[in-house]
Amino acid sequence: MTANSRCSVAEPPGLETQRREIECLLRDSELQAGDSWYVVDRRWFEQWKEFVESGDQNSSSFPGQIDNTELFEDQDSYHLKDRLVENEDFMLVPADAWHKLLLWYGMIDGQPALERKVVDLPSTLKVEVYPVEVFLCLHSNMENVISAQFSRTDSVNAIQAAMCRAFSVPPGSECRLWMKSSDSSCERLRNVHVSVLDACLSSGMTVIMETRNADGTWPSSRPQIMRNSAEEQDSYRGQPGVCGLTNLGNTCFMNSALQCLSNTPPLTEYFLRSSYLDELNFTNPLGMKGEIAEAYADVIKQIWSGRHYSVVPRVFKTKVGHFASQFLGYQQHDSQELLSFLLDGLHEDLNRVKNKEYIELRDADGRPDREVAEEAWRNHRRRNDSVIVDTFHGLFKSTLVCPECHKVSVTFDPFCYLSVPLPVSKERVMEVFFVSLDPHAKPVQHRVVVPKAGKVSDLCAALSEMTSVPPTQMVVADVFNHRFYKIYNPEESLSCILDRDDIFVYELSERDEDSVLLALYLRERSHYRDYGSSGSSYGAALFGHPLLLYVPRGGCSQEALYGLFLQRLARYVRPPDPAEELEEEEEEEEDEEEELYKTQTNGISDDEPESSETAGPPEPEPSCSNASNGPSDGAAAAAEPVAEVNHTPTSLDQGDTEVRNGSLNPAETAACEGDASACGDLGADGEAEGGAEPPAEEPQQPRASADGEKEDDKQEEARSPSPPANEHPAKRRACRKRRRSLFTIQAVNSNGTTERDTGEGGSAVSFSSQPYVAIDWDPDMKKRFYNENEAERYVKHASMEVPQQQTTVQLQECIELFTTVETLEEENPWYCPVCKKHQLATKKLDLWSLPEVLIIHLKRFSYTKFTREKLDTIVDFPLRDLDFSGFLLRKDVSTEEPPSRYDLIAVSNHYGGLRDGHYTSYAQNKDNGQWYYFDDSKVTYAAEDQIMTNAAYVLFYQRQDKIRKPTLPAPATSSAPSSGSMETD
């Protein structure tokens, strides 16, 4: 049978022509939104390619009709299998290529062509292999459900038209659609012109259609929404308003703001009466087409239904993110910012003014304040008239004075809330660890008071008063992950240091001209052989606390460095005795190759005298090659830390020292030079961790050896001859039995990473560029001789025991600051109409009239050019009788004017710092007068004495003449503490 007889549609061209045409279409076709592409089974397509490439019309690889059977779940619905993968399960071909293949080969009877559209998704073009599959039904018959697929680029109107056809809805009927997600919550599809993607429709959702009744009503204001459970729907009856809000993921800021507004009586009663339905403004270009108002109304009605323990405000969250992109996603935000957006959105959605007229604002020009204020309020109400204005808007007077011509500009402006500043202290409390020059002294934790705008030198001066150490002999560093994150210059601002930083202040001796600051890390090595390089290497991880000390810039002998470092570590490093070393040496059994490898990287140096682990190098031994005070006391000079910081990254120059993969090995150096005096007490024990851990570690002051006999032994060992450089490894192994070290010294960068190719040569180590080295410990040696518990010990200074006094200010002080004269910032100048230029005028705000519900925002988050901080000051705010009469500029208040006394009704709280935190709220139920604490889905009783805390962030006050007495008695458990009284989780 030939290929021609198997083709049921048309005579195909030659195989080479087929291959060329299809490949050309696949290569040249680009994705364009709206274009059609087709899904083809990959196995059929691969067989077709094999067929045309064979060049034989009678080849057994003839593919036959296009067959997508393997892509379908079943042959009845022809529903695509889930999770099919392009180029593995199927191929995508452009429409022109598909039509040619279909014309040449035909298709299995009954199978549908798998046409898919190219959709323009955010930031990408994509063939939509899996369209959105939704269920469709009528509100009048929700049992009759059908399914249909729509592209994400289809409009909601296309769904409505498809439903009208499927359910035989009479032409001309007025319809509206709802979408219901799997959690049974429903949302109106108000705008039928948006795409399926923008309408947030996804597979598995149900679209419900209802048609308007003959009398002009709708069958329901919303389709029936199922409760969380049948039991809850039938039996749960709680106090209306006492209902939690589920945290959808960092939405505690939203829940806190919603609970405060929910317990604002005039606004809540407005929505519960459904008064908003008559005032929804769908045409306001500044509004959200009524969607924010409707979404908020849904939340309020569910909260106050008394039928829910907790409500899931998912639809509301989606709407907020849709109209305010800053609230998209699930990042933490500010409850006051959400509150500001929500009040403005509700106002525009409910604005009774449908067409805003243009009004030219006039300056006071010497007119009486009352006249100007009344004019400003009338003009404001001509453009803004809503329940939000009725409830929350007040008026303040703004006075600007030009510093040059003294022109006075007076305007009256509306406000929705007052953002009042908190008195900011000019001082700051810092906790630091002081590391003494004495290596045997534990670090001491201090609490010091410094100027908030001060410098690092101010911190040193404050610490100097407690320690009697001159500030010039201190270096301040930020320790993070066992290394120096930053070493501060004395002139740097303290604002660079955050409260959470681990700050160490090191005492150093006075610095001479030839000294350089050396940063010392501790590392623990992990054994491995790097076969990809010419030598051997090992991994190293930082541990412990880093140290700072001064060494001669010209260089030190290795032995001097080793002795110096032992001095610095004397408090928590135990010197080994000769018996321990010899016993461990005798256990080593290695062949020559392993012995050489160990000598280079992981082994014990064979040139270390047994007594070299004692704290301190021998006095008579030459130690610092370029020390100004002579060779006899060079080690002591190298041990002296110095007060000044060299901030230029300097590198450990080891031009005079032999280096194996960057590791200083005195055993190898001695073997090469044959001079024991040139060999330092540096071991070859491998790399180790270095860095910083919890509270602190001290740089250790150079001090004489505690054991005179060990000093003599050390000197004698140092004078013993070293094996020649070409001596057999076995002989070197015998030498190792005489001498070993606790650690090796390694040149590293500021991150504690090993520097390779640092030079080769003799015994002197030069510090001309990078002042970072690490001492690397073999894990076994570290376990035996390094006391981790002692290394982590520190003591607390008496200043840490003194309790920090919490600053408390009165709310009235904050309001006074709000009305204080201030000078405009350079970024926000005022244009003077007389000078005809922008001026940094003085500005003063005064309260003129106050609303029924007054929102006071405490500005706890302080942002300046130099600092960012949260103020934890306690603000003493009254729960009752907050009197604003002393702050109102208008003194001639008649008996017809409303009073200026307020009672607290809600508080939004913020716990935590700048980058993180948690929002909760306190609120008083309008029906029973009981205070409750709202923490997302949990609700507990609250006592009045619990409300005032340093977490209070936004305060809600209601004017006393508008407060309605509770209609229900207070709960019997109202006096119980909130922790165990009730929970509506």
XYZ file of C-alpha atoms in Angstrom, residues 347 352-353 357 359 361-362 367 369-397 411-416 848-853 890 897-898 959:
53
model
C -15.559 58.596 49.781
C -23.114 62.195 46.131
C -21.645 64.792 43.762
C -17.535 71.744 39.293
C -13.854 76.074 41.953
C -9.642 78.867 45.554
C -9.121 82.299 47.076
C -10.647 88.626 55.558
C -10.982 83.690 59.658
C -14.605 82.691 60.116
C -15.566 83.998 56.700
C -12.667 82.282 54.970
C -13.292 79.029 56.863
C -16.994 78.901 55.986
C -16.189 79.606 52.328
C -13.572 76.851 52.269
C -15.960 74.334 53.841
C -18.757 75.220 51.379
C -16.399 74.815 48.450
C -15.218 71.486 49.810
C -18.782 70.199 50.186
C -19.682 71.329 46.649
C -17.204 68.790 45.304
C -17.098 66.260 48.126
C -20.278 65.074 49.789
C -20.356 61.575 51.253
C -20.774 59.671 54.483
C -16.975 59.826 54.844
C -17.027 63.632 54.740
C -19.989 63.654 57.153
C -18.156 61.431 59.638
C -14.395 61.985 59.361
C -13.617 65.363 57.769
C -12.569 68.422 59.720
C -10.916 71.732 58.873
C -7.594 73.237 59.828
C -6.024 76.621 59.153
C -5.900 78.939 53.700
C -8.351 76.534 55.289
C -7.970 72.923 54.242
C -10.005 69.804 55.042
C -8.450 66.771 56.736
C -9.570 63.191 57.226
C -10.514 75.032 63.202
C -13.302 72.433 63.277
C -13.331 68.772 64.251
C -15.358 65.858 62.826
C -17.695 63.449 64.564
C -15.048 60.717 64.482
C -12.004 79.220 66.986
C -21.608 74.509 67.943
C -20.816 70.856 68.749
C -17.455 62.988 69.822
